[in-house]
Coordinates of C-alpha atoms and ligand atoms in Angstrom, one line a residue:
X1 CA 162.3 60.6 102.5
X2 CA 164.1 62.2 99.6
X3 CA 163.7 65.4 97.7
X4 CA 164.1 65.4 93.9
X5 CA 164.6 68.8 92.3
X6 CA 164.1 69.1 88.6
X7 CA 165.6 72.1 86.8
X8 CA 164.0 74.0 84.0
X9 CA 165.4 72.0 81.1
X10 CA 164.3 68.7 82.9
X11 CA 160.8 70.0 82.6
X12 CA 161.3 71.9 79.3
X13 CA 159.4 69.6 77.0
X14 CA 156.7 66.9 77.1
X15 CA 159.3 64.2 76.5
X16 CA 161.4 65.5 79.4
X17 CA 158.4 65.7 81.7
X18 CA 157.5 62.1 81.0
X19 CA 161.1 61.1 81.8
X20 CA 160.8 63.1 85.1
X21 CA 157.6 61.3 86.0
X22 CA 159.3 57.9 85.3
X23 CA 162.2 58.8 87.6
X24 CA 159.8 60.0 90.3
X25 CA 157.7 56.8 90.1
X26 CA 160.8 54.7 90.6
X27 CA 161.5 56.5 93.8
X28 CA 158.1 56.1 95.4
X29 CA 159.4 53.7 98.1
X30 CA 161.6 56.6 99.4
X31 CA 158.6 59.0 99.5
X32 CA 159.9 61.8 97.2
X33 CA 159.1 65.4 97.5
X34 CA 159.4 66.8 94.0
X35 CA 160.6 70.4 93.6
X36 CA 160.0 71.8 90.2
X37 CA 161.4 74.7 88.2
X38 CA 159.6 76.7 85.5
X39 CA 159.8 75.2 82.0
X40 CA 163.0 76.0 80.2
X41 CA 163.9 75.0 76.6
X42 CA 165.5 76.8 73.7
X43 CA 162.0 77.7 72.4
X44 CA 160.4 78.3 75.9
X45 CA 162.5 80.1 78.5
X46 CA 159.5 80.7 80.9
X47 CA 161.2 82.7 83.6
X48 CA 163.0 84.9 81.1
X49 CA 159.7 85.4 79.1
X50 CA 157.8 86.3 82.3
X51 CA 160.5 88.9 83.1
X52 CA 160.4 90.3 79.5
X53 CA 156.6 90.5 79.6
X54 CA 156.7 92.5 82.8
X55 CA 159.4 94.9 81.5
X56 CA 157.4 95.5 78.3
X57 CA 154.3 96.1 80.4
X58 CA 156.2 98.7 82.5
X59 CA 157.0 100.4 79.1
X60 CA 153.3 100.5 78.3
X61 CA 152.9 97.2 76.3
X62 CA 150.9 94.7 78.2
X63 CA 150.9 91.5 76.2
X64 CA 150.7 88.1 77.9
X65 CA 150.1 86.1 74.7
X66 CA 153.6 84.6 74.5
X67 CA 153.4 83.3 78.1
X68 CA 149.9 81.9 77.7
X69 CA 150.6 80.3 74.3
X70 CA 153.8 78.6 75.6
X71 CA 152.2 77.3 78.7
X72 CA 149.1 76.1 76.8
X73 CA 151.4 74.5 74.2
X74 CA 153.1 72.3 76.8
X75 CA 149.8 71.4 78.4
X76 CA 148.4 70.4 75.0
X77 CA 151.5 68.2 74.2
X78 CA 150.9 66.3 77.5
X79 CA 147.1 66.2 77.3
X80 CA 146.9 68.4 80.5
X81 CA 143.5 70.2 80.8
X82 CA 144.8 73.6 81.6
X83 CA 141.5 74.8 83.0
X84 CA 141.0 71.8 85.2
X85 CA 144.5 72.0 86.9
X86 CA 144.1 75.7 87.6
X87 CA 146.5 77.0 84.9
X88 CA 143.8 79.1 83.1
X89 CA 143.0 80.8 86.4
X90 CA 146.7 81.6 86.9
X91 CA 147.0 82.9 83.4
X92 CA 144.0 85.2 84.0
X93 CA 145.6 86.5 87.2
X94 CA 148.9 86.9 85.4
X95 CA 147.1 89.0 82.7
X96 CA 145.5 91.2 85.3
X97 CA 148.9 91.7 87.0
X98 CA 150.6 92.6 83.7
X99 CA 147.8 95.1 82.9
X100 CA 148.2 96.6 86.4
X101 CA 152.0 97.1 85.8
X102 CA 151.2 98.8 82.4
X103 CA 148.7 101.0 84.1
X104 CA 151.0 102.2 86.9
X105 CA 154.1 102.1 84.7
X106 CA 156.1 100.8 87.6
X107 CA 157.8 97.5 88.3
X108 CA 159.1 97.0 91.8
X109 CA 161.2 94.1 93.0
X110 CA 158.2 92.9 94.9
X111 CA 156.0 92.9 91.8
X112 CA 158.8 91.2 89.8
X113 CA 158.8 88.3 92.3
X114 CA 155.1 87.9 91.9
X115 CA 155.5 87.9 88.1
X116 CA 158.3 85.3 88.2
X117 CA 156.4 83.0 90.6
X118 CA 153.9 82.1 87.9
X119 CA 156.4 79.9 86.0
X120 CA 156.9 77.5 88.9
X121 CA 153.3 77.6 89.9
X122 CA 152.2 76.5 86.4
X123 CA 154.9 73.9 85.7
X124 CA 154.5 72.1 89.1
X125 CA 150.8 71.7 88.3
X126 CA 151.7 70.2 84.9
X127 CA 154.1 67.7 86.4
X128 CA 151.6 66.7 89.1
X129 CA 148.8 66.2 86.6
X130 CA 151.0 63.9 84.4
X131 CA 152.1 61.9 87.4
X132 CA 148.5 61.3 88.4
X133 CA 146.9 60.7 85.0
X134 CA 149.6 59.0 82.9
X135 CA 151.7 57.3 85.7
X136 CA 148.9 56.5 88.1
X137 CA 150.9 58.0 91.0
X138 CA 148.9 59.3 94.0
X139 CA 150.5 62.7 94.0
X140 CA 149.4 66.1 95.3
X141 CA 150.4 69.6 94.3
X142 CA 151.0 72.3 96.9
X143 CA 153.0 75.5 96.3
X144 CA 155.8 76.3 98.7
X145 CA 153.7 79.4 99.7
X146 CA 150.7 77.4 100.6
X147 CA 152.8 74.9 102.5
X148 CA 153.9 77.9 104.7
X149 CA 157.5 78.4 103.6
X150 CA 158.4 81.9 104.9
X151 CA 161.3 84.1 103.9
X152 CA 162.6 87.6 104.7
X153 CA 161.5 90.6 102.7
X154 CA 164.6 90.7 100.4
X155 CA 162.6 90.5 97.2
X156 CA 164.6 89.0 94.3
X157 CA 167.1 87.3 96.7
X158 CA 165.0 86.2 99.7
X159 CA 166.4 83.9 102.4
X160 CA 164.1 81.3 104.0
X161 CA 163.1 81.7 107.6
X162 CA 163.9 78.5 109.5
X163 CA 161.2 79.3 112.1
X164 CA 158.6 78.4 109.5
X165 CA 160.1 74.9 108.9
X166 CA 158.2 73.0 111.6
X167 CA 154.9 74.3 110.2
X168 CA 155.9 73.3 106.7
X169 CA 156.9 69.8 108.0
X170 CA 153.5 69.4 109.6
X171 CA 151.7 70.5 106.5
X172 CA 153.7 67.9 104.5
X173 CA 153.2 65.1 106.9
X174 CA 149.4 65.7 107.1
X175 CA 149.1 65.1 103.3
X176 CA 147.9 61.7 102.5
X177 CA 149.8 61.0 99.2
X178 CA 152.7 59.0 97.7
X179 CA 154.4 62.1 96.2
X180 CA 154.2 65.8 96.9
X181 CA 154.9 68.1 94.0
X182 CA 155.9 71.6 95.0
X183 CA 157.3 74.8 93.5
X184 CA 161.0 75.6 93.6
X185 CA 162.3 79.2 93.6
X186 CA 159.5 80.8 95.7
X187 CA 158.3 81.5 99.2
X188 CA 156.4 84.3 100.9
X189 CA 156.9 86.9 103.6
X190 CA 155.2 86.7 106.9
X191 CA 152.4 88.9 105.6
X192 CA 152.0 86.7 102.5
X193 CA 153.9 88.6 99.8
X194 CA 155.4 86.2 97.3
X195 CA 159.2 86.3 97.2
X196 CA 161.9 84.5 95.1
X197 CA 165.2 83.1 96.2
X198 CA 167.1 84.6 93.2
X199 CA 167.6 83.3 89.7
X200 CA 168.4 79.6 89.7
X201 CA 166.9 79.4 93.2
X202 CA 165.1 76.1 92.8
X203 CA 168.3 74.2 93.7
X204 CA 168.2 76.1 97.0
X205 CA 164.5 75.1 97.4
X206 CA 165.6 71.5 96.9
X207 CA 167.9 71.5 99.9
X208 CA 165.5 73.7 102.0
X209 CA 162.8 71.1 101.6
X210 CA 165.4 68.4 102.3
X211 CA 166.3 70.0 105.6
X212 CA 162.7 70.6 106.5
X213 CA 161.7 66.9 106.2
X214 CA 165.1 65.6 107.3
X215 CA 165.6 63.8 103.9
X216 CA 168.1 61.1 103.6
X217 CA 169.2 62.6 100.2
X218 CA 168.6 65.6 98.0
X219 CA 168.7 64.9 94.3
X220 CA 169.3 67.8 91.9
X221 CA 168.3 66.7 88.4
X222 CA 169.7 68.9 85.6
X223 CA 171.0 68.8 82.0
X224 CA 174.6 67.7 82.7
X225 CA 175.9 64.5 84.4
X226 CA 176.8 66.1 87.7
X227 CA 179.2 68.8 88.8
X228 CA 182.0 68.9 86.2
X229 CA 185.6 70.0 86.2
X230 CA 184.3 73.2 84.7
X231 CA 181.3 74.5 82.7
X232 CA 181.1 72.2 79.7
X233 CA 179.8 75.1 77.6
X234 CA 183.3 76.6 77.9
X235 CA 185.4 73.4 77.9
X236 CA 183.5 70.6 76.1
X237 CA 186.0 68.0 77.4
X238 CA 185.1 68.8 81.0
X239 CA 184.6 65.6 83.1
X240 CA 182.0 64.7 85.7
X241 CA 183.4 64.7 89.3
X242 CA 182.2 61.6 91.2
X243 CA 182.5 63.1 94.7
X244 CA 182.8 66.6 96.2
X245 CA 182.9 67.7 99.8
X246 CA 180.3 70.2 101.1
X247 CA 183.1 72.8 101.3
X248 CA 184.2 72.3 97.7
X249 CA 180.6 72.4 96.4
X250 CA 179.9 75.5 98.5
X251 CA 182.9 77.3 97.1
X252 CA 182.1 76.3 93.5
X253 CA 178.5 77.4 93.9
X254 CA 179.4 80.7 95.6
X255 CA 182.0 81.5 92.9
X256 CA 179.7 81.0 90.0
X257 CA 179.3 77.3 89.0
X258 CA 175.8 77.8 87.6
X259 CA 174.8 74.1 88.2
X260 CA 174.2 75.0 91.8
X261 CA 172.6 78.2 93.1
X262 CA 175.1 79.9 95.4
X263 CA 173.2 79.2 98.6
X264 CA 172.2 75.5 97.7
X265 CA 174.7 73.9 100.1
X266 CA 173.7 75.8 103.3
X267 CA 170.7 73.8 104.3
X268 CA 172.4 70.5 103.3
X269 CA 175.4 71.4 105.5
X270 CA 173.3 72.3 108.5
X271 CA 171.2 69.2 108.3
X272 CA 174.1 67.0 107.0
X273 CA 172.2 65.7 104.0
X274 CA 174.1 64.3 100.9
X275 CA 173.3 66.0 97.6
X276 CA 173.4 64.1 94.4
X277 CA 173.6 66.0 91.1
X278 CA 172.3 63.9 88.2
X279 CA 171.4 64.2 84.5
X280 CA 167.7 63.7 83.6
X281 CA 168.6 62.7 80.1
X282 CA 171.1 60.1 81.3
X283 CA 169.8 58.8 84.6
X284 CA 172.2 55.8 84.7
X285 CA 175.2 58.1 84.9
X286 CA 176.2 58.2 88.6
X287 CA 176.6 62.0 88.5
X288 CA 178.2 63.7 91.6
X289 CA 177.6 63.0 95.3
X290 CA 178.3 65.9 97.6
X291 CA 178.8 65.0 101.3
X292 CA 180.7 66.1 104.4
X293 CA 183.6 63.7 103.8
X294 CA 184.8 61.9 100.7
X295 CA 184.2 58.2 100.8
X296 CA 187.1 57.5 98.3
X297 CA 190.4 59.2 98.3
X298 CA 190.8 61.4 95.2
X299 CA 194.2 62.2 93.9
X300 CA 193.0 65.4 92.3
X301 CA 194.5 68.6 93.8
X302 CA 192.2 70.9 92.0
X303 CA 188.6 69.6 91.7
X304 CA 186.9 72.1 89.5
X305 CA 187.0 75.6 88.0
X306 CA 184.3 78.2 88.4
X307 CA 183.8 81.4 86.6
X308 CA 181.6 84.4 87.3
X309 CA 181.1 87.1 84.8
X310 CA 180.1 90.8 85.1
X311 CA 182.0 91.4 88.3
X312 CA 182.4 95.0 89.5
X313 CA 185.6 96.3 91.1
X314 CA 185.4 99.1 93.6
X315 CA 188.7 100.9 94.3
X316 CA 188.8 103.1 97.3
X317 CA 191.8 105.3 97.7
X318 CA 192.7 107.6 100.5
X319 CA 195.9 109.1 101.7
X320 CA 194.7 108.9 105.2
X321 CA 194.1 105.2 105.8
X322 CA 197.3 104.8 107.8
X323 CA 196.5 105.2 111.4
X324 CA 192.8 106.0 110.9
X325 CA 190.9 103.7 113.1
X326 CA 187.7 102.2 111.8
X327 CA 188.3 103.0 108.1
X328 CA 187.6 99.4 107.1
X329 CA 184.7 99.2 109.5
X330 CA 183.2 102.2 107.9
X331 CA 183.5 100.9 104.4
X332 CA 182.1 97.5 105.4
X333 CA 179.2 99.1 107.2
X334 CA 178.3 101.1 104.1
X335 CA 178.4 98.1 101.9
X336 CA 176.4 96.1 104.3
X337 CA 173.7 98.7 104.7
X338 CA 173.4 99.0 100.9
X339 CA 173.1 95.2 100.6
X340 CA 176.3 95.0 98.4
X341 CA 177.8 91.6 98.7
X342 CA 181.6 91.4 98.9
X343 CA 183.4 88.6 97.1
X344 CA 187.1 89.5 97.2
X345 CA 189.1 92.1 98.9
X346 CA 192.7 93.3 98.7
X347 CA 194.4 96.2 100.5
X348 CA 197.5 98.3 100.4
X349 CA 198.4 101.2 102.5
X350 CA 196.4 103.6 100.4
X351 CA 193.8 101.5 98.6
X352 CA 191.1 99.0 99.3
X353 CA 189.9 97.0 96.3
X354 CA 186.6 95.1 96.6
X355 CA 184.8 93.0 94.1
X356 CA 181.0 92.6 94.0
X357 CA 178.8 90.6 91.7
X358 CA 176.9 91.7 88.7
X359 CA 173.7 93.6 89.5
X360 CA 174.9 94.7 93.0
X361 CA 173.9 98.4 93.4
X362 CA 177.3 99.8 94.2
X363 CA 176.4 103.4 93.2
X364 CA 174.8 104.4 96.5
X365 CA 177.6 102.9 98.5
X366 CA 180.2 104.6 96.3
X367 CA 178.5 107.9 96.8
X368 CA 178.6 107.5 100.6
X369 CA 182.2 106.5 100.6
X370 CA 183.1 109.5 98.3
X371 CA 182.5 111.7 101.3
X372 CA 185.8 110.5 102.9
X373 CA 187.8 108.8 100.1
X374 CA 188.2 108.6 96.3
X375 CA 186.2 105.8 94.7
X376 CA 186.2 104.3 91.2
X377 CA 184.0 101.5 89.9
X378 CA 185.1 99.3 87.1
X379 CA 182.8 96.9 85.4
X380 CA 183.2 94.0 82.9
X381 CA 185.4 91.8 84.9
X382 CA 185.3 88.0 85.7
X383 CA 186.3 85.9 88.7
X384 CA 188.0 82.7 87.7
X385 CA 188.4 80.3 90.6
X386 CA 190.3 77.0 91.2
X387 CA 188.6 74.9 93.9
X388 CA 189.8 71.8 95.8
X389 CA 190.3 70.8 99.4
X390 CA 193.6 69.1 98.5
X391 CA 195.1 72.4 97.5
X392 CA 195.4 73.0 101.3
X393 CA 199.0 72.6 102.1
X394 CA 200.1 71.7 98.6
X395 CA 202.8 74.1 97.5
X396 CA 202.8 75.5 94.0
X397 CA 199.1 75.5 93.1
X398 CA 198.9 79.3 92.8
X399 CA 202.1 79.3 90.7
X400 CA 200.6 76.8 88.3
X401 CA 197.4 78.8 88.0
X402 CA 199.2 82.1 87.4
X403 CA 201.6 80.6 85.0
X404 CA 198.7 79.0 83.0
X405 CA 197.1 82.5 82.7
X406 CA 200.4 84.0 81.7
X407 CA 200.7 81.4 78.9
X408 CA 197.2 82.3 77.7
X409 CA 198.3 86.0 77.7
X410 CA 195.7 86.9 80.4
X411 CA 196.4 89.7 82.7
X412 CA 195.4 89.1 86.4
X413 CA 194.0 92.2 88.0
X414 CA 193.6 90.8 91.5
X415 CA 194.2 87.4 93.2
X416 CA 193.1 85.9 96.5
X417 CA 193.4 82.7 98.4
X418 CA 191.5 82.4 101.6
X419 CA 193.3 81.0 104.7
X420 CA 191.4 77.8 104.3
X421 CA 193.3 77.4 101.0
X422 CA 190.6 75.5 99.2
X423 CA 190.0 78.3 96.6
X424 CA 192.2 80.5 94.5
X425 CA 190.3 83.3 92.8
X426 CA 191.7 85.5 90.1
X427 CA 190.1 88.6 88.6
X428 CA 190.4 89.0 84.9
X429 CA 188.7 91.0 82.1
X430 CA 185.4 89.4 81.0
X431 CA 186.8 89.1 77.5
X432 CA 189.7 87.0 78.8
X433 CA 187.6 84.7 81.1
X434 CA 186.9 81.8 78.7
X435 CA 190.5 81.7 77.5
X436 CA 191.7 81.7 81.2
X437 CA 189.3 78.8 82.0
X438 CA 190.4 76.7 78.9
X439 CA 194.1 77.1 79.9
X440 CA 193.5 76.4 83.6
X441 CA 191.6 73.3 82.6
X442 CA 194.4 72.1 80.4
X443 CA 196.8 72.8 83.3
X444 CA 194.9 70.9 86.0
X445 CA 192.7 68.4 84.3
X446 CA 194.4 67.4 81.0
Ligands
ADP1 P1 168.8 73.7 85.7 O1 167.8 74.3 84.8 O2 168.7 72.2 85.8 O3 168.8 74.3 87.1 P2 171.2 75.2 85.0 O4 171.2 75.7 83.6 O5 170.8 76.2 86.0 O6 170.2 73.9 85.0 O7 172.6 74.6 85.4 C1 173.2 73.6 84.6 C2 174.2 74.2 83.7 O8 175.3 74.7 84.6 C3 174.9 73.3 82.8 O9 174.2 73.1 81.6 C4 176.3 73.9 82.6 O10 176.4 74.6 81.4 C5 176.4 74.9 83.8 N1 177.6 74.7 84.6 C6 178.4 75.7 85.0 N2 179.4 75.2 85.7 C7 179.3 73.9 85.8 C8 180.0 72.8 86.4 N3 181.1 73.0 87.1 N4 179.5 71.6 86.3 C9 178.4 71.3 85.6 N5 177.6 72.3 85.0 C10 178.1 73.5 85.1
LIG2 N1 162.9 79.4 87.2 C1 163.9 80.1 88.0 C2 164.9 80.7 87.1 O1 164.9 80.5 85.9 C3 164.5 79.3 89.1 C4 165.3 78.1 88.7 O2 165.2 77.7 87.5 O3 166.0 77.5 89.5 O4 165.8 81.4 87.6
MG3 MG1 169.6 76.1 87.8

């Protein structure tokens, strides 16, 4: 078996969806499970539109016309009967939900997950219908929720519960079809509340389903030809990387390479399943294979550059850190209890500096820490990272990175290299990030 995950742009238009169906049909001998994202094209960013619709409703304006018109438009382009495949029922439910939000004037993370889930639940039905009608594939649609995929209750960034996997595997094997089409991005709590895995979470769904069925391969189909030396939107000359190790891909994903959701590699590593990243618009391009060990020796010291914008820097200062037992433990406990993720940390005798991603709710943690230390929070920073397993034991990589940034006139606020030495992360101003990446790319990949 294999899983084939198709990102939003891969299902963003009628033409792309037909291309997807063609690719799926070719893989029938390997029994594909197809994991689908919500439609995404320059004119139809479904998940963003769902979010905007819910926010407007909370502010008293319930209007689902944009969502309905966009979804019906794509159905029409493909000859999908939106009533017959259940999309009209979903649109009605969505309309009720939005009216409910407007009435109450409140939008909780739990409700937001319910809102966002409609995108995947509609697009997967479209793909399934086109596979059946136009491509004569004996496919079936089941949502991840109805297959029994359970998660924790961390709405907006839920984590799957592996205890639910055997049940999902049984549900899948009891289906009598050539292809299963399912939803990326979503799951449900034990008591049936819909959750999402975080924005971009369909990649994670791809590897979760791969692990559940013990797939021989997980394919991530997107709008670029694999994982590249950096985001081609920042550096158009970025090149596709033929092979990455699990460790390299994990670091890249964790440090912001948007092509993979940060948690994507976890299930693949646990189940030791290779992940192939490929371009739906250029399927003959080999893309990138991610596996435990490289098959061919690569001379590259640095493999890729990742960048993560909107980072927050929390500086904790106290005159009393020296000799005070448990100071760090106390800080970490507060961050952990407030669900604030820590990316990077640096200490001196009197300060602890910690970076956390955009959106992390640091205020509550900062208030608690203020009871025993001085705290400042700075926003608008970026983490720029150089990743590659060969950096391990190679002297001078950090020097090359910092010299490149000096050349670009970029000030480094903080720098870290883990003891595994496969990543050097540098904290810079958001406004300097692209310039930093361009110069680093020239240094390591020109
Ligand atoms: P999908 O909808 O298929 O999930 P995404 O937009 O989430 O696609 O991810 C693909 C995008 O990730 C690319 O278009 C590219 O701009 C961006 N990206 C960032 N870093 C990288 C990288 N190292 N390699 C390839 N793409 C990257
Ligand atoms: N549709 C979701 C999003 O836009 C999940 C995904 O595309 O992976 O974030
Ligand atoms: Mg994505």
